[in-house]
CSV table of C-alpha atoms in Angstrom, one decimal:
chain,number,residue,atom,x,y,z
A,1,UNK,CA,85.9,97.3,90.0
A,2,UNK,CA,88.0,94.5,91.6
A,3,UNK,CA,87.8,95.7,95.6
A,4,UNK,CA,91.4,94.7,95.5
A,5,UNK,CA,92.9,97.0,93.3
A,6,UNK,CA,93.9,100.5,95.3
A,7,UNK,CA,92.3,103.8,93.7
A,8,UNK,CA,94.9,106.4,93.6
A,9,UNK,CA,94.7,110.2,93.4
A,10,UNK,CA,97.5,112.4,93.6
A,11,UNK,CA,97.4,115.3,95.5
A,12,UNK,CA,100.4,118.0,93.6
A,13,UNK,CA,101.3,121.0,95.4
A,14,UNK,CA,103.1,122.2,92.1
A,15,UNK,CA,104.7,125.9,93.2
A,16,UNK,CA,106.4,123.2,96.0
A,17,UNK,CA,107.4,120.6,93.9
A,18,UNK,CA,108.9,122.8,91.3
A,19,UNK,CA,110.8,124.5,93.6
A,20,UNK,CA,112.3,121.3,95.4
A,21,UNK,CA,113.0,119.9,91.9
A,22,UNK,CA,115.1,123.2,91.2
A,23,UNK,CA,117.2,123.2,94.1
A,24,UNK,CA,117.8,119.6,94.1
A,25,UNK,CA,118.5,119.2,90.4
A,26,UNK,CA,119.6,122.6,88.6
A,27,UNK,CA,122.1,124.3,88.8
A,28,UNK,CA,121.7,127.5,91.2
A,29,UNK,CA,120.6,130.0,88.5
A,30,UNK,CA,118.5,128.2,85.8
A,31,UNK,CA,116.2,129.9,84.5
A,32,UNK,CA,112.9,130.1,85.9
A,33,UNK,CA,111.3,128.4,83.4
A,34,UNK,CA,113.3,125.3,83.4
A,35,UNK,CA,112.6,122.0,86.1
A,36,UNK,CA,108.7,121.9,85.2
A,37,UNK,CA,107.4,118.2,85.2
A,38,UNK,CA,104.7,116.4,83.4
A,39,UNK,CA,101.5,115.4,86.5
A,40,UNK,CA,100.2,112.6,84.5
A,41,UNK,CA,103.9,110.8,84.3
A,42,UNK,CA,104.4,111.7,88.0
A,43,UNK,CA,101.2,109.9,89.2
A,44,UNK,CA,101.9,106.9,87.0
A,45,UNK,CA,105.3,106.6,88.4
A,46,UNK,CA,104.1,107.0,92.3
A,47,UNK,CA,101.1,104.5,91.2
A,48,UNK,CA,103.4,102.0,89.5
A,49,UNK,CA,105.6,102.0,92.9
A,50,UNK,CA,103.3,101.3,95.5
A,51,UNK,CA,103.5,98.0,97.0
A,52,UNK,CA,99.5,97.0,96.1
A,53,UNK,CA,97.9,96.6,93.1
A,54,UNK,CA,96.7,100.3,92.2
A,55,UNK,CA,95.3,102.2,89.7
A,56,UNK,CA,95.6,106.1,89.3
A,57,UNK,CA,92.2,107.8,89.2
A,58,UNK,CA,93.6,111.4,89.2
A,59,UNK,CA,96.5,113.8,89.4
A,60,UNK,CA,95.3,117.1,90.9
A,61,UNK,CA,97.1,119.4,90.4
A,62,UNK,CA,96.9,123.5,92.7
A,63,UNK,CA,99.1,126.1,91.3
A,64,UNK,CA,98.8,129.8,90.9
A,65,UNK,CA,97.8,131.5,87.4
A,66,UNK,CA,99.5,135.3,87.0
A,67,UNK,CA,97.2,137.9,86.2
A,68,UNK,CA,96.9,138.6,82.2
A,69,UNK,CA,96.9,142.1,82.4
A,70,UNK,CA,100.3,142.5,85.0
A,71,UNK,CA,102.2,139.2,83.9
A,72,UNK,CA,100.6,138.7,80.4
A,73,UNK,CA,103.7,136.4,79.5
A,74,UNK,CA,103.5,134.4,82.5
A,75,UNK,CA,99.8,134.0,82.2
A,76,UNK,CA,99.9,133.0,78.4
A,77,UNK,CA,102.2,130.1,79.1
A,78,UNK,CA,100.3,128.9,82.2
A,79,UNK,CA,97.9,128.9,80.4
A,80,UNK,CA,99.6,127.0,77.9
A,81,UNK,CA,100.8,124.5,80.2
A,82,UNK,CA,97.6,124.3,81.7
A,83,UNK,CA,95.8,123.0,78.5
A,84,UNK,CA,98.8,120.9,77.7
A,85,UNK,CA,98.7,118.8,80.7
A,86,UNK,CA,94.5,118.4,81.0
A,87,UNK,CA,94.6,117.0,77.7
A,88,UNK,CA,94.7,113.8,80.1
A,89,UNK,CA,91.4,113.4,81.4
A,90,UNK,CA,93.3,112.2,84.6
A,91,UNK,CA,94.9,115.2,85.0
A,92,UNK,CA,92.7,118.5,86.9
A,93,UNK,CA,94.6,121.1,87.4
A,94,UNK,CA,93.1,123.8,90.2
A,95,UNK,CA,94.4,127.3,90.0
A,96,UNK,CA,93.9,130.2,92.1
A,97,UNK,CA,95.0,133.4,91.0
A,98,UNK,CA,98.1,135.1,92.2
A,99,UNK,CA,97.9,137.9,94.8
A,100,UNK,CA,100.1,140.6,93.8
A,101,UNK,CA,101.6,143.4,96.2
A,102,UNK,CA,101.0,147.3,96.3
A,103,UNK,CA,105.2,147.7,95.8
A,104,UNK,CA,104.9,145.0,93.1
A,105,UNK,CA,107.2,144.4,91.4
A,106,UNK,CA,109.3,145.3,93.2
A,107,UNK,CA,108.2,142.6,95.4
A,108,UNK,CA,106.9,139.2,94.1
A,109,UNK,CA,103.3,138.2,93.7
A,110,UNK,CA,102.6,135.2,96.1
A,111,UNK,CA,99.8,132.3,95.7
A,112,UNK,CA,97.6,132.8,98.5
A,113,UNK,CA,94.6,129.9,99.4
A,114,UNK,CA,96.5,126.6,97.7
A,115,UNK,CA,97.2,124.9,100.9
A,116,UNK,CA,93.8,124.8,101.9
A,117,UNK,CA,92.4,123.9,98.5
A,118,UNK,CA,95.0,120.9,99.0
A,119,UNK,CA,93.7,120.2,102.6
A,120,UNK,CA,89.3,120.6,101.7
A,121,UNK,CA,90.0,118.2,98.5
A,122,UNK,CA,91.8,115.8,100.6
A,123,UNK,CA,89.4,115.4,103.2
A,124,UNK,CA,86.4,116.1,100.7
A,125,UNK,CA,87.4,113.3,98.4
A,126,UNK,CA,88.4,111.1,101.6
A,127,UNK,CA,85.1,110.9,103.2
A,128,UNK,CA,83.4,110.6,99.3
A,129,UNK,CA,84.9,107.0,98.4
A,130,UNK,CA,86.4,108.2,95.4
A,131,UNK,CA,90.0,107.2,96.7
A,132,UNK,CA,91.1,104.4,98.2
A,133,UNK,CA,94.5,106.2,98.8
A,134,UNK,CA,95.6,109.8,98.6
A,135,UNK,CA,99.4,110.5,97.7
A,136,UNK,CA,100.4,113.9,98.6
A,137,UNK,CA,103.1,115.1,96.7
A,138,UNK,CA,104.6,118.7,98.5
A,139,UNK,CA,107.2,119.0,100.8
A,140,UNK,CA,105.0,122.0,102.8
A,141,UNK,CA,104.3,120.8,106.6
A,142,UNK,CA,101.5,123.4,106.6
A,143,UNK,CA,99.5,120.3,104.5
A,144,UNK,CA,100.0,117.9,107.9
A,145,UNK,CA,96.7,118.8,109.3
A,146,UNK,CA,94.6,117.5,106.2
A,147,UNK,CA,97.2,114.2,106.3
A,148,UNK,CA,96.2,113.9,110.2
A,149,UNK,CA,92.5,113.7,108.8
A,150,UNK,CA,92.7,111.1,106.5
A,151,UNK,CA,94.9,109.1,108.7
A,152,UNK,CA,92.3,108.5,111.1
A,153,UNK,CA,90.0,107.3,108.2
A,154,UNK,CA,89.5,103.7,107.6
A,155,UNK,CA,88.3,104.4,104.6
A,156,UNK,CA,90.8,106.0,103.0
A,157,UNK,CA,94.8,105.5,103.5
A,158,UNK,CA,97.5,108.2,103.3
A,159,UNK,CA,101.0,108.9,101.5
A,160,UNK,CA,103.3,111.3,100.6
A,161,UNK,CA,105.8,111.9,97.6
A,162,UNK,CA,109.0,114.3,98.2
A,163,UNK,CA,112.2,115.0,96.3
A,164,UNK,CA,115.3,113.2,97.5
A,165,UNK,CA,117.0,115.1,100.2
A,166,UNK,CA,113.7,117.6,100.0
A,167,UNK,CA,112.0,117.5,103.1
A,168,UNK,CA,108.7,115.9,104.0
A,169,UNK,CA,106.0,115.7,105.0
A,170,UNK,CA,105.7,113.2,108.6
A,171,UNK,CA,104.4,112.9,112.2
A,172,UNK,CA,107.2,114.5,114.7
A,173,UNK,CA,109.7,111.8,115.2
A,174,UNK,CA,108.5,108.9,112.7
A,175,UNK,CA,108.6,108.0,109.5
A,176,UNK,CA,105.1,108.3,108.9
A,177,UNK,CA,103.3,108.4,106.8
A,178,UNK,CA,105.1,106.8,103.7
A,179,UNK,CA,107.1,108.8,101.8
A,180,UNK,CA,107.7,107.9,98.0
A,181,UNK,CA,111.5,109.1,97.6
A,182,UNK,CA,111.5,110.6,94.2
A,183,UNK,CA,115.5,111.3,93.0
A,184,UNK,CA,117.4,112.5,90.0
A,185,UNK,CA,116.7,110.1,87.2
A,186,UNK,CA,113.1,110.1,88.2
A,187,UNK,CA,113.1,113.6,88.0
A,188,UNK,CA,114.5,113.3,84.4
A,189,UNK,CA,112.1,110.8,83.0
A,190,UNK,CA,109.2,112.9,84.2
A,191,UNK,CA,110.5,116.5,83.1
A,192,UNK,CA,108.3,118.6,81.3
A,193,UNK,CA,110.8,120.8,78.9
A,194,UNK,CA,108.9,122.0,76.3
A,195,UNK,CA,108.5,125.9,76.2
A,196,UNK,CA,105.4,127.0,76.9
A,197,UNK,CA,106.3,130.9,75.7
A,198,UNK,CA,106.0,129.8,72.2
A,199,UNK,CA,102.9,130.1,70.7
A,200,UNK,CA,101.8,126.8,68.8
């Protein structure tokens, strides 16, 4: 591989971005399946506007997956989605399985352990030489301590991907690391509308 060519891998904290794109772009009271977006077209997009010549490697993507038996619905058309979008082989998507509560559902279940699947496959594919750059795409500053990490790698260099007017993620009182400033028409071209409750 040319050494000059960048190898990207974005890094999609989707629960994050989905919920950003909805209040930035929906009307308040869409429904809840509506402001998905396609990971392959985001990471070609991000990849396409960097500044050096780059080549996306991967979109990972770390959501949560409803349990079948509670949320058989939900979990049919993750599913669904799922399959849909890894019919890319640049596209991975990680899923960890929604923790639900005892008064549920009455209250909502919750993803529990994607932030620090984010963070270990950051620093794990960081220190591998896999990536030449990491663009993290999640507007959640409980991800800075894995950016900190590959900051101070020579190896590897750091970005990160937000909504416009979203906030992101950055060092207290700089505009670091880079932020790729992703707006409205952006989020059009990339939406992912297709109804996953149907079956095929």
């Amino acid at each position: 591989m040319n050494d000059t060519v960048d190898r990207v891998v974005v890094f999609m904290d989707y629960q994050n971005v989905h919920g950003w794109a909805r209040r930035q772009f929906l009307p308040f009271g869409a429904d809840p399946s509506e402001g998905h977006i396609f990971p392959l077209k985001i990471g070609e997009l991000l990849t396409e506007r960097r500044r050096r010549e780059s080549e996306l490697m991967e979109v990972r993507v770390y959501r949560g997956r409803p349990n079948p038996e509670r949320q058989p619905g939900a979990a049919a058309a993750n599913d669904r989605q799922t399959a849909m979008w890894e019919r890319s082989d640049q596209v991975s998507v990680i899923r960890r399985n929604l923790q639900y509560p005892s008064d549920y559902p009455a209250s909502r279940a919750s993803e529990k352990g994607i932030d620090v699947a984010i963070a270990v496959d950051m620093i794990r594919l960081g220190m591998s030489g896999y990536m030449d750059t990491a663009i993290l795409f999640s507007s959640d500053n409980d991800l800075m301590p894995a950016v900190e990490v590959l900051w101070t790698m020579p190896q590897c260099h750091v970005e990160v991907a937000s909504w416009s007017g979203a906030h992101r993620v950055r060092f207290p009182g700089t505009q670091q690391p880079w932020c790729h400033h992703l707006n409205e028409g952006d989020f059009r071209a990339v939406r992912d509308s297709y109804d996953y409750s149907l079956h095929e």
